[in-house]
């Protein structure tokens, strides 16, 4: 497992430019594509190192104006850049890969953020031997607190993984895992923000039931969520230890936790996350149907 911040050496022999100065293309610069793009700019990448594509002309104008990058068509971008970050929806993958395949070179590195599309499926649509890395990001990347899991394809090298780790470290943390874990990762960190937002919604609603103004309840809950996450991260303590520290025998927290156990909230989380993992597997199987990535 690789975590962001590890040193991988300098493959290009001393250049100080991020990404070893290589050009990066973001193909399909929608929500997630812009998240990666803005993170790279904040991390010190030069707009000259980045090109991007999108179907809609108004989106192209918007991104060029906001970040000072060059917007190209997919073929021009794929021909110009070393690293191709593919961020279209899974159902748009086959068309995009067919478009760029003819201009790829043996040096091209294809980085796919499309949920549920495996590296073998992508490799099957590209010239033999193309290096592919698969990524499962999550939305907190928008505030540079993302959690991305990356998996190598059949032809990607440790240097490719190091390069992708550097790119994604601009928007948060990165782990490297074998691809067989990607359905579990999707269920935990890909969908995870939604579960935590669900808990936040429920706690705010509870605060309102107890008579607190909604904005006060929101402030109390959001800061409690943020502070609890920081406490976990900074102390490295097990969550059970931290929970027990706020749970005096016979006290208020014990009364609340008893209710959560009675309502089988822990079991509900395990069941929910298993359902997400199963759905991820189903969608991946659909994407392998003979008519291509859907
Ligand atoms: N958002 C997340 O939380 C999240 C998390 C994990 C993974 N992902 C993955 O990230 C990928 C993108 O998601 P998103 O939420 O960013 O979607 P999105 O906002 O729809 O972005 C995709 C963009 O690609 C454009 N596009 C589609 N086909 C194209 C083509 N052939 N050439 C150039 N541009 C093209 C789309 O244009 P149009 O608007 O005209 O269609 C759109 O602007 C998905 O595969 C998703 O599985 C997203």
Coordinates of C-alpha atoms and ligand atoms in Angstrom, one line a residue:
X1 CA 0.0 0.0 0.0
X2 CA 1.3 3.4 -0.9
X3 CA 0.3 6.6 0.9
X4 CA 0.5 10.1 -0.4
X5 CA 3.6 11.9 0.6
X6 CA 6.0 8.9 0.2
X7 CA 9.0 9.8 -1.9
X8 CA 9.4 8.0 -5.2
X9 CA 12.5 9.7 -6.4
X10 CA 12.9 11.8 -9.5
X11 CA 12.6 9.9 -12.7
X12 CA 13.4 12.8 -15.0
X13 CA 16.7 13.5 -13.4
X14 CA 16.3 16.6 -11.3
X15 CA 13.5 18.7 -12.8
X16 CA 11.6 20.6 -10.0
X17 CA 8.4 20.8 -12.0
X18 CA 5.4 18.9 -10.7
X19 CA 4.7 15.7 -12.6
X20 CA 8.3 15.8 -13.9
X21 CA 7.1 18.5 -16.3
X22 CA 5.0 16.1 -18.3
X23 CA 1.8 17.3 -20.0
X24 CA -1.4 16.0 -18.6
X25 CA -4.8 15.9 -20.4
X26 CA -8.1 15.8 -18.6
X27 CA -10.5 14.2 -21.0
X28 CA -14.2 15.0 -20.1
X29 CA -13.7 17.9 -17.7
X30 CA -17.0 17.8 -15.8
X31 CA -17.4 17.8 -12.0
X32 CA -14.6 15.3 -11.1
X33 CA -12.4 16.4 -14.0
X34 CA -12.5 20.0 -12.7
X35 CA -11.8 18.8 -9.2
X36 CA -8.6 17.2 -10.4
X37 CA -7.7 20.2 -12.5
X38 CA -8.2 22.8 -9.8
X39 CA -6.3 20.6 -7.3
X40 CA -3.3 20.5 -9.7
X41 CA -3.3 24.2 -10.2
X42 CA -3.5 24.8 -6.4
X43 CA -0.6 22.3 -6.0
X44 CA 1.6 24.4 -8.3
X45 CA 1.2 22.8 -11.7
X46 CA 1.6 25.3 -14.5
X47 CA -1.5 25.8 -16.7
X48 CA 0.9 25.2 -19.6
X49 CA 1.3 21.6 -18.4
X50 CA -2.4 20.9 -18.5
X51 CA -4.8 20.6 -21.4
X52 CA -8.4 19.5 -21.2
X53 CA -11.4 18.5 -23.3
X54 CA -15.2 18.7 -22.9
X55 CA -18.1 18.2 -25.3
X56 CA -19.8 21.5 -24.7
X57 CA -18.3 24.7 -26.1
X58 CA -19.5 26.9 -23.3
X59 CA -17.8 24.6 -20.8
X60 CA -14.6 24.8 -22.8
X61 CA -14.7 28.6 -22.6
X62 CA -15.5 28.5 -18.9
X63 CA -12.5 26.2 -18.0
X64 CA -10.0 28.1 -20.2
X65 CA -11.0 31.4 -18.6
X66 CA -11.0 30.0 -15.0
X67 CA -7.7 28.2 -15.1
X68 CA -5.8 29.6 -18.1
X69 CA -5.4 26.1 -19.6
X70 CA -5.7 25.1 -23.3
X71 CA -8.9 23.3 -24.3
X72 CA -8.4 20.9 -27.2
X73 CA -10.4 18.1 -28.9
X74 CA -9.8 14.6 -27.5
X75 CA -7.5 13.5 -30.3
X76 CA -5.3 16.7 -30.1
X77 CA -5.2 16.4 -26.3
X78 CA -4.3 12.6 -26.4
X79 CA -1.6 13.2 -29.0
X80 CA -0.1 16.1 -27.0
X81 CA -0.1 14.8 -23.5
X82 CA 1.8 12.0 -21.7
X83 CA -0.8 11.3 -19.1
X84 CA -4.5 11.1 -20.1
X85 CA -6.9 11.4 -17.2
X86 CA -10.2 10.0 -18.5
X87 CA -13.1 11.4 -16.4
X88 CA -16.2 10.8 -18.6
X89 CA -19.2 8.7 -17.3
X90 CA -18.8 5.0 -17.7
X91 CA -21.3 4.9 -20.5
X92 CA -19.2 7.4 -22.5
X93 CA -15.9 5.5 -22.1
X94 CA -16.1 3.2 -25.2
X95 CA -16.6 6.1 -27.6
X96 CA -13.8 8.2 -26.0
X97 CA -11.3 5.3 -26.0
X98 CA -12.1 4.5 -29.6
X99 CA -11.4 8.1 -30.5
X100 CA -8.0 8.4 -28.8
X101 CA -6.7 4.9 -29.4
X102 CA -5.1 5.7 -32.8
X103 CA -3.0 8.5 -31.4
X104 CA -1.6 6.8 -28.3
X105 CA 2.1 6.1 -28.1
X106 CA 4.0 3.4 -26.0
X107 CA 4.7 6.3 -23.6
X108 CA 1.1 7.2 -23.0
X109 CA -0.4 6.6 -19.6
X110 CA -4.2 6.3 -19.4
X111 CA -5.7 7.1 -15.9
X112 CA -9.4 6.2 -15.6
X113 CA -11.6 7.6 -12.9
X114 CA -14.7 5.8 -14.3
X115 CA -16.5 3.8 -11.6
X116 CA -16.8 0.1 -12.3
X117 CA -14.8 0.0 -15.5
X118 CA -11.9 -2.4 -15.0
X119 CA -8.4 -2.0 -16.5
X120 CA -8.8 -5.1 -18.7
X121 CA -11.8 -3.7 -20.4
X122 CA -10.0 -0.4 -21.0
X123 CA -6.8 -2.1 -22.2
X124 CA -8.9 -4.2 -24.6
X125 CA -9.9 -1.0 -26.3
X126 CA -6.4 0.5 -26.6
X127 CA -3.3 -0.5 -28.4
X128 CA -1.6 -3.6 -26.9
X129 CA 0.7 -2.8 -24.1
X130 CA -0.9 0.6 -23.1
X131 CA -0.3 1.5 -19.5
X132 CA -3.6 1.9 -17.6
X133 CA -4.2 2.9 -14.0
X134 CA -7.7 2.8 -12.4
X135 CA -8.7 5.3 -9.8
X136 CA -11.7 5.5 -7.4
X137 CA -11.8 9.0 -6.1
X138 CA -14.4 10.7 -3.8
X139 CA -16.0 14.1 -3.6
X140 CA -14.1 15.5 -0.6
X141 CA -11.3 15.9 -3.2
X142 CA -13.1 19.2 -4.0
X143 CA -11.7 20.6 -0.7
X144 CA -8.3 18.7 -1.0
X145 CA -9.4 16.1 1.5
X146 CA -10.2 13.3 -1.0
X147 CA -9.5 9.6 -0.6
X148 CA -8.4 8.0 -3.8
X149 CA -7.5 4.3 -4.3
X150 CA -5.5 3.5 -7.4
X151 CA -4.9 0.1 -9.0
X152 CA -2.4 -0.9 -11.7
X153 CA -3.4 -2.4 -15.0
X154 CA -1.5 -5.2 -16.7
X155 CA 1.2 -2.9 -18.2
X156 CA 1.5 0.0 -15.7
X157 CA 4.8 0.3 -13.8
X158 CA 5.7 1.4 -10.3
X159 CA 6.8 4.7 -11.9
X160 CA 3.3 5.1 -13.5
X161 CA 1.7 4.5 -10.1
X162 CA 4.1 7.0 -8.5
X163 CA 3.1 9.6 -11.1
X164 CA -0.6 9.0 -10.6
X165 CA -0.1 9.2 -6.8
X166 CA 1.6 12.6 -7.3
X167 CA -1.3 13.8 -9.4
X168 CA -4.0 12.7 -7.0
X169 CA -2.1 13.8 -3.9
X170 CA -3.0 17.4 -5.1
X171 CA -6.6 16.7 -3.9
X172 CA -6.0 14.4 -0.9
X173 CA -4.7 11.0 0.1
X174 CA -3.9 8.1 -2.1
X175 CA -3.6 4.4 -1.5
X176 CA -2.5 1.7 -4.0
X177 CA -4.4 -1.5 -3.9
X178 CA -4.8 -4.6 -6.2
X179 CA -7.8 -4.1 -8.5
X180 CA -9.8 -6.9 -6.8
X181 CA -10.5 -4.5 -3.9
X182 CA -12.0 -1.7 -6.1
X183 CA -15.6 -2.8 -5.4
X184 CA -15.0 -2.7 -1.7
X185 CA -13.2 0.7 -2.0
X186 CA -16.2 2.0 -4.0
X187 CA -18.5 0.9 -1.2
X188 CA -16.4 2.4 1.6
X189 CA -14.7 5.6 0.4
X190 CA -16.4 6.2 -3.0
X191 CA -19.9 6.2 -1.6
X192 CA -18.7 6.9 2.0
X193 CA -19.3 10.7 2.0
X194 CA -23.1 9.9 1.4
X195 CA -23.3 7.8 4.5
X196 CA -21.7 10.4 6.6
X197 CA -23.9 13.1 5.1
X198 CA -26.9 10.9 6.0
X199 CA -25.7 10.7 9.6
X200 CA -25.2 14.5 9.7
X201 CA -28.8 15.0 8.3
X202 CA -30.2 12.7 11.0
X203 CA -28.3 14.4 13.8
X204 CA -29.4 17.9 12.6
X205 CA -33.0 16.6 12.4
X206 CA -32.6 15.3 16.0
X207 CA -31.3 18.7 17.1
X208 CA -34.4 20.4 15.6
X209 CA -36.6 17.9 17.4
X210 CA -34.9 18.9 20.6
X211 CA -35.8 22.5 19.9
X212 CA -32.5 23.9 18.6
X213 CA -32.6 26.4 15.7
X214 CA -31.7 24.5 12.5
X215 CA -28.6 26.6 11.8
X216 CA -27.3 26.1 15.3
X217 CA -28.0 22.3 15.0
X218 CA -26.1 22.3 11.7
X219 CA -23.1 24.2 13.2
X220 CA -23.0 21.8 16.2
X221 CA -23.1 18.7 14.0
X222 CA -20.7 19.7 11.3
X223 CA -18.0 20.9 13.7
X224 CA -18.5 17.7 15.7
X225 CA -18.0 15.6 12.6
X226 CA -14.9 17.5 11.5
X227 CA -13.5 17.5 15.1
X228 CA -14.1 13.8 15.5
X229 CA -12.4 13.0 12.2
X230 CA -9.4 15.2 13.2
X231 CA -9.2 13.5 16.6
X232 CA -9.2 10.0 14.9
X233 CA -6.5 11.1 12.4
X234 CA -4.3 13.0 14.9
X235 CA -4.4 10.7 17.9
X236 CA -4.3 7.5 15.8
X237 CA -6.5 6.0 18.6
X238 CA -9.0 3.2 17.8
X239 CA -12.5 4.6 17.4
X240 CA -13.8 2.3 20.2
X241 CA -11.3 3.9 22.6
X242 CA -12.3 7.4 21.6
X243 CA -16.0 6.4 21.9
X244 CA -15.5 4.9 25.4
X245 CA -13.8 8.1 26.5
X246 CA -17.1 10.0 26.0
X247 CA -19.2 7.2 27.4
X248 CA -19.4 7.5 31.2
X249 CA -21.1 4.5 32.8
X250 CA -24.8 5.2 33.1
X251 CA -24.4 8.6 31.4
X252 CA -26.0 10.4 28.5
X253 CA -23.8 8.9 25.7
X254 CA -24.4 5.4 27.0
X255 CA -28.1 6.0 26.8
X256 CA -27.8 7.1 23.2
X257 CA -25.4 4.3 22.2
X258 CA -27.8 1.8 23.7
X259 CA -30.5 3.1 21.4
X260 CA -28.2 2.8 18.3
X261 CA -27.4 -0.8 19.3
X262 CA -31.1 -1.6 19.9
X263 CA -31.9 -0.3 16.4
X264 CA -29.0 -2.4 14.9
X265 CA -27.3 0.6 13.4
X266 CA -24.0 -1.2 13.2
X267 CA -25.5 -4.1 11.4
X268 CA -27.4 -1.7 9.1
X269 CA -24.0 -0.1 8.1
X270 CA -22.5 -3.5 7.3
X271 CA -25.5 -4.5 5.3
X272 CA -25.6 -1.1 3.4
X273 CA -21.9 -1.3 2.5
X274 CA -22.2 -4.9 1.4
X275 CA -25.1 -3.8 -0.9
X276 CA -23.0 -1.0 -2.3
X277 CA -20.1 -3.5 -3.0
X278 CA -22.6 -5.9 -4.7
X279 CA -24.0 -3.1 -6.8
X280 CA -20.5 -2.1 -7.9
X281 CA -19.9 -5.7 -9.0
X282 CA -23.2 -5.7 -10.9
X283 CA -22.4 -2.4 -12.7
X284 CA -18.9 -3.7 -13.6
X285 CA -20.4 -6.9 -15.1
X286 CA -22.8 -4.7 -17.2
X287 CA -19.9 -2.7 -18.5
X288 CA -18.3 -5.9 -19.9
X289 CA -21.3 -6.8 -22.0
X290 CA -20.4 -7.4 -25.6
X291 CA -21.7 -4.0 -26.8
X292 CA -18.9 -2.4 -24.8
X293 CA -18.6 -0.1 -21.8
X294 CA -22.1 1.1 -20.8
Ligands
LIG1 N1 -18.5 12.7 -9.0 C1 -18.1 11.8 -8.2 O1 -18.3 11.8 -7.0 C2 -17.3 10.6 -8.7 C3 -16.7 9.7 -7.8 C4 -16.0 8.6 -8.2 C5 -15.9 8.4 -9.6 N2 -16.4 9.3 -10.5 C6 -16.3 9.1 -11.9 O2 -15.9 10.2 -12.6 C7 -16.4 10.2 -13.9 C8 -17.0 11.6 -14.2 O3 -18.0 11.9 -13.3 P1 -18.5 13.3 -13.1 O4 -19.4 13.3 -12.0 O5 -17.4 14.3 -13.2 O6 -19.4 13.4 -14.5 P2 -19.7 14.7 -15.4 O7 -19.8 16.0 -14.6 O8 -20.9 14.4 -16.3 O9 -18.4 14.9 -16.3 C9 -18.1 14.2 -17.5 C10 -17.8 15.3 -18.5 O10 -17.3 14.6 -19.7 C11 -18.0 15.2 -20.8 N3 -17.9 14.2 -21.9 C12 -18.7 13.1 -22.1 N4 -18.2 12.4 -23.2 C13 -17.2 13.1 -23.7 C14 -16.4 13.0 -24.8 N5 -16.5 11.9 -25.7 N6 -15.4 13.9 -25.0 C15 -15.2 14.9 -24.2 N7 -16.0 15.2 -23.1 C16 -17.0 14.3 -22.9 C17 -19.4 15.5 -20.3 O11 -20.0 16.3 -21.2 P3 -21.7 16.4 -21.2 O12 -22.0 17.2 -20.0 O13 -22.0 17.1 -22.5 O14 -22.1 15.0 -21.2 C18 -19.1 16.0 -18.9 O15 -18.8 17.4 -19.0 C19 -17.4 9.1 -13.9 O16 -16.9 8.0 -14.7 C20 -17.6 8.7 -12.5 O17 -17.8 7.2 -12.4 C21 -17.1 10.4 -10.0

